[in-house]
Short mmCIF file of C-alpha atoms and ligand atoms in Angstrom, two decimals:
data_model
loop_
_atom_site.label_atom_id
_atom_site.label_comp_id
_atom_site.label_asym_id
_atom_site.label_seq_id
_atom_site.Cartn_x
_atom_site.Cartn_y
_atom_site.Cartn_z
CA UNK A 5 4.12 12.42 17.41
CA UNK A 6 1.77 13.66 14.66
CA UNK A 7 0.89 17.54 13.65
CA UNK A 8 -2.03 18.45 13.05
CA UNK A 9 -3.44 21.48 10.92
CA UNK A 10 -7.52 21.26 11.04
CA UNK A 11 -9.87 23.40 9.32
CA UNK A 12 -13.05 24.32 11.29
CA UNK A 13 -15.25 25.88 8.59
CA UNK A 14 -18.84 26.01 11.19
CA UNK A 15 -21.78 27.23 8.83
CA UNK A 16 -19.94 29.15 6.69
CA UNK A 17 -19.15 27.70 3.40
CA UNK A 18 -21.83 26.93 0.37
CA UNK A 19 -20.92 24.81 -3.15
CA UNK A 20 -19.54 28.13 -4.73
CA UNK A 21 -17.30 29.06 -2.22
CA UNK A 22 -16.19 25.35 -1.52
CA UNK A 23 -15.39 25.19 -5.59
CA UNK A 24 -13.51 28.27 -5.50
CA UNK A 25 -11.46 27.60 -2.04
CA UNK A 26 -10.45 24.54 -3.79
CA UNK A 27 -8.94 25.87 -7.48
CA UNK A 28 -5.63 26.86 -6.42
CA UNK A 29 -5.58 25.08 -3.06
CA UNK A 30 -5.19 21.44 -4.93
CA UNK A 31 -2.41 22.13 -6.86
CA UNK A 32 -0.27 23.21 -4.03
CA UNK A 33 2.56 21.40 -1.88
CA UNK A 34 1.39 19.30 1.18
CA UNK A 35 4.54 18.03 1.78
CA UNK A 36 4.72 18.79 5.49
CA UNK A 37 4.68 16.75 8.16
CA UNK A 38 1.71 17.69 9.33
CA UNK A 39 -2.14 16.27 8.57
CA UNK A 40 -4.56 18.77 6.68
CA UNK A 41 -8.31 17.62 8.03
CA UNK A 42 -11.19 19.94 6.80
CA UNK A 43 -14.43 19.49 9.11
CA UNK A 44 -17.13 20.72 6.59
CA UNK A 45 -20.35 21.09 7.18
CA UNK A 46 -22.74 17.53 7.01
CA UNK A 47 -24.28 19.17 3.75
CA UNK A 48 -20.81 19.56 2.61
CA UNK A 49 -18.95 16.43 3.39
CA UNK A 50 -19.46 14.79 0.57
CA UNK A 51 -18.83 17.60 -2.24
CA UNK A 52 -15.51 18.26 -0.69
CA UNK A 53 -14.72 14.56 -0.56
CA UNK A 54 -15.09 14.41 -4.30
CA UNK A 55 -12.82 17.19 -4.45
CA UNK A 56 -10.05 16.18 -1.92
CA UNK A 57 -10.20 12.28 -3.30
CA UNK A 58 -7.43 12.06 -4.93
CA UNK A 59 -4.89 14.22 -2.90
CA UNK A 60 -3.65 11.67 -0.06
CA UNK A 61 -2.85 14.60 2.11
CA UNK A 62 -6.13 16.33 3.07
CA UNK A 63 -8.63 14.41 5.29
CA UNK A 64 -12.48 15.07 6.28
CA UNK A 65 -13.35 16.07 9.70
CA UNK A 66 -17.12 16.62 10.88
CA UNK A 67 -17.69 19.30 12.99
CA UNK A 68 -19.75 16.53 15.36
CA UNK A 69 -21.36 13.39 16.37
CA UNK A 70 -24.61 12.13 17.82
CA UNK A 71 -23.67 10.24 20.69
CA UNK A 72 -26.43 7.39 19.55
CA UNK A 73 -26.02 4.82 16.93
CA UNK A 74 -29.08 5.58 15.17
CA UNK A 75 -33.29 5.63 16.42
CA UNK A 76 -35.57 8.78 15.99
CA UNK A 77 -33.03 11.88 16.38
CA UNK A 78 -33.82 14.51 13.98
CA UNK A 79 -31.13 16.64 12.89
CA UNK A 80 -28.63 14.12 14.32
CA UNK A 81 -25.44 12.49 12.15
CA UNK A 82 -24.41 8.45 13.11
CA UNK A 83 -20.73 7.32 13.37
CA UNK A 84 -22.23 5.09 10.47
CA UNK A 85 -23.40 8.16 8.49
CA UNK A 86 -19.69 9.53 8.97
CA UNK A 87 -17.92 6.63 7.66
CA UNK A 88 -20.42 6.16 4.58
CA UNK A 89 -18.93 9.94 4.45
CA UNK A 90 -14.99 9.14 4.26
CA UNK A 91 -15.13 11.59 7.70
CA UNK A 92 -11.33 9.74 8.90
CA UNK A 93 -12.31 12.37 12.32
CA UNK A 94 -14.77 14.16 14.21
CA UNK A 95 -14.51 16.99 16.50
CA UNK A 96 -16.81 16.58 19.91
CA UNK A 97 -17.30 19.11 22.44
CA UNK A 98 -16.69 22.55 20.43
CA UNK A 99 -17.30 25.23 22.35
CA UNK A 100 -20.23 26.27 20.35
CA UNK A 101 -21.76 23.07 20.81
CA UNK A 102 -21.94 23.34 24.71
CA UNK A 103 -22.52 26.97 25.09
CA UNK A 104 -25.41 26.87 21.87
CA UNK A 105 -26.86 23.07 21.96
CA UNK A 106 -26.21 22.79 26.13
CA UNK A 107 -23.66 19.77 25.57
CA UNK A 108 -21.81 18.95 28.38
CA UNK A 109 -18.36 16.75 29.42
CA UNK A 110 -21.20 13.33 30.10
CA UNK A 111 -22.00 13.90 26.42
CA UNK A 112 -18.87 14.45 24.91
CA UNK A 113 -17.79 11.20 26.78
CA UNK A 114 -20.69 9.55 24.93
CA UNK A 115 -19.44 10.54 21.79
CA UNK A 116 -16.13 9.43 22.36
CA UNK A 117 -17.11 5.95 23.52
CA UNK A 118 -18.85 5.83 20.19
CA UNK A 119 -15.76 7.12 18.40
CA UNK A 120 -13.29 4.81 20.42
CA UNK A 121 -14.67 1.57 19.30
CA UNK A 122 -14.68 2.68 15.07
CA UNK A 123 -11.64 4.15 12.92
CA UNK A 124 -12.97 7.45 13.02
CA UNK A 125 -10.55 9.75 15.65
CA UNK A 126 -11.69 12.32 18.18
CA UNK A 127 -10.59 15.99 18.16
CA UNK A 128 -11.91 16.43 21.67
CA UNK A 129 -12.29 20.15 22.55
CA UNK A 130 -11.67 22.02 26.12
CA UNK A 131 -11.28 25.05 26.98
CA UNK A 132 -12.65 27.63 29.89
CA UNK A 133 -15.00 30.81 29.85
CA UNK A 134 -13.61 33.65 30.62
CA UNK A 135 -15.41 34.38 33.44
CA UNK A 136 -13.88 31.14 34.86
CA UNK A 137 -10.20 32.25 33.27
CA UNK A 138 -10.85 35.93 35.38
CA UNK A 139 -11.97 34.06 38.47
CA UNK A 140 -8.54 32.25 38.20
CA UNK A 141 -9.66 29.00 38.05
CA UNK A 142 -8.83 27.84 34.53
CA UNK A 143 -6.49 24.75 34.93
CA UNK A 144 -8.73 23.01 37.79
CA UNK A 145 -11.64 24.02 34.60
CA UNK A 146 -9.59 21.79 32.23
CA UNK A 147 -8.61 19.01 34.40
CA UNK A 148 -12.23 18.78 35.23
CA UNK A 149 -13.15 18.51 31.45
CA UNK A 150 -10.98 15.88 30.12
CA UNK A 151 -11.66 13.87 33.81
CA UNK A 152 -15.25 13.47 32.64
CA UNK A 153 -14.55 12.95 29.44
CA UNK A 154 -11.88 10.67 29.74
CA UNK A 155 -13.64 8.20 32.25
CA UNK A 156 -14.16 4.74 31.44
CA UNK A 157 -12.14 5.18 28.17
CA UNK A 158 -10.15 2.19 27.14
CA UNK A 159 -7.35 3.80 24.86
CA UNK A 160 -6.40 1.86 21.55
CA UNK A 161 -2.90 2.22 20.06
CA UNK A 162 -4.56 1.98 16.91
CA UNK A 163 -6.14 5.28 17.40
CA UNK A 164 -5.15 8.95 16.77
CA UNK A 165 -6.27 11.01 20.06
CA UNK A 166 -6.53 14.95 19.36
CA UNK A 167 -7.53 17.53 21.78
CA UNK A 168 -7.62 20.68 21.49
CA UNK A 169 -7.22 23.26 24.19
CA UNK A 170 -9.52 26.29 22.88
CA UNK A 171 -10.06 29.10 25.54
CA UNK A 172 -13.94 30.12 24.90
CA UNK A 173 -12.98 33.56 25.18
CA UNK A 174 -10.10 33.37 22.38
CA UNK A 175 -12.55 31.85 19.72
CA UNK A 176 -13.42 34.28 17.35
CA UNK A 177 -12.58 37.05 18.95
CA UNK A 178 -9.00 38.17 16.93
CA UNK A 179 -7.42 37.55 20.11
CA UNK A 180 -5.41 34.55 20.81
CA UNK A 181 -3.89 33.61 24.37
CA UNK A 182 -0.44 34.51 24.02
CA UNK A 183 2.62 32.19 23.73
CA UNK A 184 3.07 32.45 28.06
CA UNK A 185 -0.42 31.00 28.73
CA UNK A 186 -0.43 28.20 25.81
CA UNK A 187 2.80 27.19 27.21
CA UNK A 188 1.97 26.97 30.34
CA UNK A 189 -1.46 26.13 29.59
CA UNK A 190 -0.45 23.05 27.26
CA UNK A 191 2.07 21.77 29.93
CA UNK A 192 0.08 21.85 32.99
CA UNK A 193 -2.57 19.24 30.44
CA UNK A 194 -0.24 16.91 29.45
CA UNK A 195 0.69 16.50 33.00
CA UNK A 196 -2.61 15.67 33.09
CA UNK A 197 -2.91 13.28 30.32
CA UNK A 198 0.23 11.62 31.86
CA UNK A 199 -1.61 10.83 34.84
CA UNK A 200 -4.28 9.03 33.06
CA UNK A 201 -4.06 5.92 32.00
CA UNK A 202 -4.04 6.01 28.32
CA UNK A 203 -2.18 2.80 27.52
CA UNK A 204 0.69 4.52 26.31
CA UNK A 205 -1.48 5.62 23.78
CA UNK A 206 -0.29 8.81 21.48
CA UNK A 207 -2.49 12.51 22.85
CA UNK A 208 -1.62 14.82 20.52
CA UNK A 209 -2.48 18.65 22.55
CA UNK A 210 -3.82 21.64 19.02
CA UNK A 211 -3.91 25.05 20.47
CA UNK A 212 -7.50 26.77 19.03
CA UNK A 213 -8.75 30.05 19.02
CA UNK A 214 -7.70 33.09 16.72
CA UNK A 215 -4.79 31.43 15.50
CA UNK A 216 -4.11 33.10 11.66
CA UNK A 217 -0.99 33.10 9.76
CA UNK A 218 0.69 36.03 12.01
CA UNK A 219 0.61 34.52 15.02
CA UNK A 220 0.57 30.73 13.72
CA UNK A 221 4.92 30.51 13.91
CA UNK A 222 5.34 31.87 17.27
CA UNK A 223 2.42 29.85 18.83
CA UNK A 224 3.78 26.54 17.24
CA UNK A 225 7.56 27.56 18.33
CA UNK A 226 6.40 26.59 21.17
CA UNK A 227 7.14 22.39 22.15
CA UNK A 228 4.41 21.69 23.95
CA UNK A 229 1.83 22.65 20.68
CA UNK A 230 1.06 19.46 18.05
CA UNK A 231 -0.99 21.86 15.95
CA UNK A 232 -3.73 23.57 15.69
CA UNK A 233 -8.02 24.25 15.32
CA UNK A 234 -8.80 26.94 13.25
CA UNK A 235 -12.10 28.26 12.63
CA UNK A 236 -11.89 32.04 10.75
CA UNK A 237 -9.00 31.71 9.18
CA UNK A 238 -9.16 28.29 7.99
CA UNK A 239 -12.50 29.90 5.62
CA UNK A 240 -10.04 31.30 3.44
CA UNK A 241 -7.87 29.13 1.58
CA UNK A 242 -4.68 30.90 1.02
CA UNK A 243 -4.39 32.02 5.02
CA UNK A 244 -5.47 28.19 5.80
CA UNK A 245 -2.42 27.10 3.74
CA UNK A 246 -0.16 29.87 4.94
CA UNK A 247 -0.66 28.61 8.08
CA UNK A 248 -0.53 24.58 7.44
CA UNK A 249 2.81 25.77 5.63
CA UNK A 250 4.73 27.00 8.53
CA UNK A 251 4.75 23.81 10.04
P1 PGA B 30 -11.36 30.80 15.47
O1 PGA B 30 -12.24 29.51 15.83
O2 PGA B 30 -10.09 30.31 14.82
O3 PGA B 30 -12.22 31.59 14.55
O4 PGA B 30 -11.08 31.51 16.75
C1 PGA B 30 -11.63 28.39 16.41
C2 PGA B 30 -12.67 27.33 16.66
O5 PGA B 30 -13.84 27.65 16.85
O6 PGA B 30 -12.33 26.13 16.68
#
Protein backbone atom coordinates (compact mmCIF):
# COMPACT_ATOMS: atom_id res chain seq x y z
CA UNK A 1 0.00 0.00 0.00
CA UNK A 2 1.42 3.38 -1.08
CA UNK A 3 1.86 6.78 1.17
CA UNK A 4 1.10 9.59 0.05
CA UNK A 5 2.33 13.23 1.06
CA UNK A 6 0.46 15.87 -1.42
CA UNK A 7 0.92 19.45 -1.55
CA UNK A 8 -2.25 21.55 -2.16
CA UNK A 9 -0.82 25.00 -2.89
CA UNK A 10 -4.72 26.66 -4.19
CA UNK A 11 -3.91 30.30 -5.53
CA UNK A 12 -1.23 30.98 -3.52
CA UNK A 13 2.11 30.68 -5.04
CA UNK A 14 3.69 33.13 -7.95
CA UNK A 15 7.31 32.41 -9.98
CA UNK A 16 9.25 34.09 -7.01
CA UNK A 17 7.94 32.23 -4.35
CA UNK A 18 7.89 28.89 -6.43
CA UNK A 19 11.90 29.67 -7.13
CA UNK A 20 12.56 30.26 -3.64
CA UNK A 21 10.36 27.20 -2.10
CA UNK A 22 12.45 25.19 -4.35
CA UNK A 23 16.39 26.28 -3.38
CA UNK A 24 16.85 24.23 -0.45
CA UNK A 25 13.89 21.90 -0.95
CA UNK A 26 15.84 20.00 -4.03
CA UNK A 27 18.77 19.18 -2.40
CA UNK A 28 17.12 17.38 0.39
CA UNK A 29 16.46 13.52 1.16
CA UNK A 30 13.25 11.94 -0.36
CA UNK A 31 14.11 8.74 0.61
CA UNK A 32 10.83 7.78 2.25
CA UNK A 33 8.46 5.59 1.33
CA UNK A 34 6.10 7.83 0.65
CA UNK A 35 5.14 9.88 -2.85
CA UNK A 36 5.73 13.80 -2.78
CA UNK A 37 2.91 15.19 -5.48
CA UNK A 38 2.71 19.09 -5.64
CA UNK A 39 -0.77 20.24 -7.26
CA UNK A 40 0.29 23.77 -8.50
CA UNK A 41 -1.65 26.03 -9.90
CA UNK A 42 -2.44 25.51 -14.09
CA UNK A 43 -0.22 28.77 -14.53
CA UNK A 44 2.30 27.00 -12.52
CA UNK A 45 2.49 23.47 -13.69
CA UNK A 46 4.84 23.80 -15.99
CA UNK A 47 7.57 26.10 -14.15
CA UNK A 48 7.61 23.67 -11.34
CA UNK A 49 7.93 20.76 -13.74
CA UNK A 50 11.14 22.24 -15.02
CA UNK A 51 12.19 22.46 -11.60
CA UNK A 52 11.15 19.01 -10.14
CA UNK A 53 12.42 17.16 -13.62
CA UNK A 54 15.10 15.67 -12.62
CA UNK A 55 14.32 14.54 -8.96
CA UNK A 56 12.36 11.08 -9.51
CA UNK A 57 10.68 11.60 -6.22
CA UNK A 58 8.35 14.63 -6.50
CA UNK A 59 5.31 14.37 -8.86
CA UNK A 60 2.73 17.10 -10.31
CA UNK A 61 -0.75 17.13 -9.15
CA UNK A 62 -3.47 19.68 -10.58
CA UNK A 63 -5.68 21.02 -8.28
CA UNK A 64 -8.64 19.87 -11.02
CA UNK A 65 -10.17 18.66 -14.13
CA UNK A 66 -12.86 19.61 -16.59
CA UNK A 67 -14.98 16.76 -16.79
CA UNK A 68 -15.09 17.29 -20.89
CA UNK A 69 -12.49 16.32 -23.32
CA UNK A 70 -12.26 19.54 -24.94
CA UNK A 71 -15.22 22.05 -26.99
CA UNK A 72 -15.90 25.76 -25.96
CA UNK A 73 -15.22 25.80 -21.99
CA UNK A 74 -13.46 28.86 -21.01
CA UNK A 75 -11.37 28.71 -18.08
CA UNK A 76 -11.51 24.89 -18.25
CA UNK A 77 -8.12 22.42 -18.25
CA UNK A 78 -8.44 18.83 -20.55
CA UNK A 79 -7.05 15.47 -19.26
CA UNK A 80 -5.04 16.14 -22.59
CA UNK A 81 -3.83 19.57 -21.38
CA UNK A 82 -2.69 17.69 -18.06
CA UNK A 83 -0.66 15.10 -19.64
CA UNK A 84 1.03 17.63 -22.22
CA UNK A 85 1.70 19.01 -18.46
CA UNK A 86 3.60 15.84 -16.87
CA UNK A 87 0.39 16.26 -14.16
CA UNK A 88 1.01 12.05 -13.12
CA UNK A 89 -2.56 13.17 -10.77
CA UNK A 90 -5.38 15.33 -10.29
CA UNK A 91 -7.40 16.12 -7.36
CA UNK A 92 -11.45 16.26 -8.12
CA UNK A 93 -14.01 17.30 -5.79
CA UNK A 94 -12.02 19.73 -3.27
CA UNK A 95 -14.08 21.17 -1.05
CA UNK A 96 -13.58 24.56 -2.44
CA UNK A 97 -14.58 23.45 -5.69
CA UNK A 98 -18.18 22.37 -4.58
CA UNK A 99 -18.86 24.92 -2.00
CA UNK A 100 -17.22 27.99 -4.55
CA UNK A 101 -17.83 26.58 -8.32
CA UNK A 102 -21.30 24.48 -7.09
CA UNK A 103 -19.61 21.02 -8.12
CA UNK A 104 -21.32 18.23 -6.98
CA UNK A 105 -20.70 14.08 -6.45
CA UNK A 106 -22.46 13.67 -10.56
CA UNK A 107 -19.51 15.88 -11.52
CA UNK A 108 -16.80 14.59 -9.69
CA UNK A 109 -17.93 11.13 -11.12
CA UNK A 110 -17.49 12.76 -14.54
CA UNK A 111 -14.14 13.63 -13.85
CA UNK A 112 -13.19 10.43 -12.67
CA UNK A 113 -14.57 8.53 -15.65
CA UNK A 114 -12.33 10.83 -17.59
CA UNK A 115 -9.41 10.13 -15.27
CA UNK A 116 -10.09 6.25 -15.13
CA UNK A 117 -9.60 5.56 -18.74
CA UNK A 118 -5.83 7.77 -18.96
CA UNK A 119 -2.61 7.33 -16.62
CA UNK A 120 -3.36 10.30 -14.79
CA UNK A 121 -4.74 9.13 -10.94
CA UNK A 122 -7.57 10.64 -8.94
CA UNK A 123 -7.16 12.19 -5.46
CA UNK A 124 -10.90 12.14 -4.98
CA UNK A 125 -11.95 14.42 -2.08
CA UNK A 126 -14.94 13.91 0.64
CA UNK A 127 -15.63 15.25 3.45
CA UNK A 128 -18.91 16.79 5.41
CA UNK A 129 -19.97 20.43 6.53
CA UNK A 130 -20.12 20.97 9.74
CA UNK A 131 -23.47 21.68 9.99
CA UNK A 132 -24.00 18.09 8.71
CA UNK A 133 -20.99 16.79 11.28
CA UNK A 134 -23.27 18.81 14.31
CA UNK A 135 -26.49 17.32 13.00
CA UNK A 136 -24.71 13.90 13.50
CA UNK A 137 -24.98 12.69 10.28
CA UNK A 138 -21.43 12.63 8.96
CA UNK A 139 -20.69 8.92 7.99
CA UNK A 140 -24.20 8.38 6.09
CA UNK A 141 -22.61 12.15 4.39
CA UNK A 142 -19.53 10.17 3.23
CA UNK A 143 -20.99 6.98 2.17
CA UNK A 144 -23.31 9.06 0.14
CA UNK A 145 -20.30 10.86 -1.58
CA UNK A 146 -18.10 8.17 -2.71
CA UNK A 147 -21.66 6.07 -3.72
CA UNK A 148 -22.16 8.74 -6.39
CA UNK A 149 -18.97 9.05 -7.21
CA UNK A 150 -18.01 5.66 -7.39
CA UNK A 151 -20.98 4.45 -9.67
CA UNK A 152 -20.39 2.92 -12.86
CA UNK A 153 -16.58 2.95 -12.20
CA UNK A 154 -14.72 0.05 -13.65
CA UNK A 155 -11.48 -0.08 -11.37
CA UNK A 156 -8.04 -0.78 -13.18
CA UNK A 157 -5.19 -2.47 -11.28
CA UNK A 158 -3.07 -0.35 -13.23
CA UNK A 159 -4.28 2.65 -11.44
CA UNK A 160 -3.37 4.48 -8.18
CA UNK A 161 -6.87 5.39 -6.38
CA UNK A 162 -6.45 8.29 -3.64
CA UNK A 163 -9.13 9.75 -1.59
CA UNK A 164 -8.98 11.89 0.74
CA UNK A 165 -11.31 12.28 3.67
CA UNK A 166 -11.20 16.25 4.37
CA UNK A 167 -13.89 17.44 6.93
CA UNK A 168 -15.03 21.01 5.33
CA UNK A 169 -14.95 22.39 8.63
CA UNK A 170 -11.18 21.26 9.42
CA UNK A 171 -9.81 22.95 6.16
CA UNK A 172 -8.12 25.92 6.94
CA UNK A 173 -9.25 26.51 9.99
CA UNK A 174 -5.91 25.44 12.39
CA UNK A 175 -8.07 22.83 13.63
CA UNK A 176 -7.75 19.30 12.63
CA UNK A 177 -10.27 16.40 13.68
CA UNK A 178 -8.48 14.69 16.27
CA UNK A 179 -6.83 11.22 16.14
CA UNK A 180 -10.54 9.54 17.71
CA UNK A 181 -12.63 10.82 14.75
CA UNK A 182 -9.93 10.10 11.83
CA UNK A 183 -9.76 6.73 13.24
CA UNK A 184 -12.94 6.07 13.40
CA UNK A 185 -13.73 8.18 10.59
CA UNK A 186 -11.12 6.37 8.18
CA UNK A 187 -12.40 2.88 9.30
CA UNK A 188 -16.01 3.23 9.01
CA UNK A 189 -14.81 4.32 4.81
CA UNK A 190 -12.84 1.60 4.08
CA UNK A 191 -15.62 -0.55 5.20
CA UNK A 192 -17.12 1.19 2.68
CA UNK A 193 -14.70 0.87 -0.06
CA UNK A 194 -14.68 -2.90 0.85
CA UNK A 195 -18.14 -3.16 -0.06
CA UNK A 196 -17.66 -1.81 -3.45
CA UNK A 197 -16.53 -3.54 -6.01
CA UNK A 198 -13.21 -2.21 -6.87
CA UNK A 199 -11.60 -5.24 -8.51
CA UNK A 200 -9.31 -5.72 -5.84
CA UNK A 201 -8.00 -2.63 -6.87
CA UNK A 202 -5.49 -0.64 -4.29
CA UNK A 203 -7.77 2.73 -2.33
CA UNK A 204 -5.36 4.39 -0.63
CA UNK A 205 -7.65 6.68 2.38
CA UNK A 206 -5.13 10.73 3.03
CA UNK A 207 -6.56 12.42 6.01
CA UNK A 208 -6.87 16.50 4.92
CA UNK A 209 -7.48 19.43 6.75
CA UNK A 210 -5.03 21.42 9.13
CA UNK A 211 -2.63 18.79 9.20
CA UNK A 212 1.08 20.72 9.90
CA UNK A 213 4.15 19.23 11.21
CA UNK A 214 2.78 19.10 15.02
CA UNK A 215 0.08 17.15 14.58
CA UNK A 216 1.33 15.26 11.27
CA UNK A 217 3.05 12.04 13.64
CA UNK A 218 0.17 11.41 15.81
CA UNK A 219 -2.44 11.62 12.96
CA UNK A 220 -0.35 9.16 10.75
CA UNK A 221 0.29 6.79 14.00
CA UNK A 222 -2.75 5.98 13.30
CA UNK A 223 -3.20 2.49 10.71
CA UNK A 224 -5.99 3.31 9.05
CA UNK A 225 -4.19 6.85 7.49
CA UNK A 226 -2.08 6.32 3.90
CA UNK A 227 -1.14 9.98 4.05
CA UNK A 228 -2.14 13.05 3.74
CA UNK A 229 -3.69 16.58 1.71
CA UNK A 230 -2.24 19.54 2.83
CA UNK A 231 -3.14 22.89 1.80
CA UNK A 232 -1.45 25.78 4.39
CA UNK A 233 1.23 24.12 5.38
CA UNK A 234 2.31 22.50 2.32
CA UNK A 235 2.95 26.66 1.05
CA UNK A 236 5.95 26.61 3.00
CA UNK A 237 8.62 24.39 2.08
CA UNK A 238 10.47 23.49 5.14
CA UNK A 239 6.96 22.57 7.20
CA UNK A 240 5.89 20.64 3.80
CA UNK A 241 9.10 18.57 4.18
CA UNK A 242 8.93 18.32 7.94
CA UNK A 243 5.93 16.77 7.47
CA UNK A 244 6.65 14.38 4.25
CA UNK A 245 9.71 13.44 6.63
CA UNK A 246 7.90 11.86 9.43
CA UNK A 247 6.63 9.31 7.34
P1 LIG B 1 -5.44 22.96 4.93
O1 LIG B 1 -6.11 22.64 3.52
O2 LIG B 1 -4.29 22.00 5.11
O3 LIG B 1 -5.00 24.38 4.82
O4 LIG B 1 -6.49 22.76 5.97
C1 LIG B 1 -6.34 21.31 3.14
C2 LIG B 1 -6.99 21.27 1.78
O5 LIG B 1 -7.69 22.23 1.41
O6 LIG B 1 -6.84 20.28 1.05
Amino acid sequence: MSKYCIANWKMYMNRNKIDSYFNDFLEKDFDKNCKLIICPSPMHIDYVYEKIRTNKSIFLGSQNISEHENGAFTGECSLEMLLESNCMYSIIGHSERRELFNENDFNVNSKLQILNNSPVNPIICIGETSDENESGITKAVLKNQLIKIFDNIDFKDTKEYIIAYEPIWAIGTGKSADTETIYSIHKFLKNIINEINTNNCNICLLYGGSVNDNNAAEILSINEVDGFLIGSASLNADKFYNIYNKF
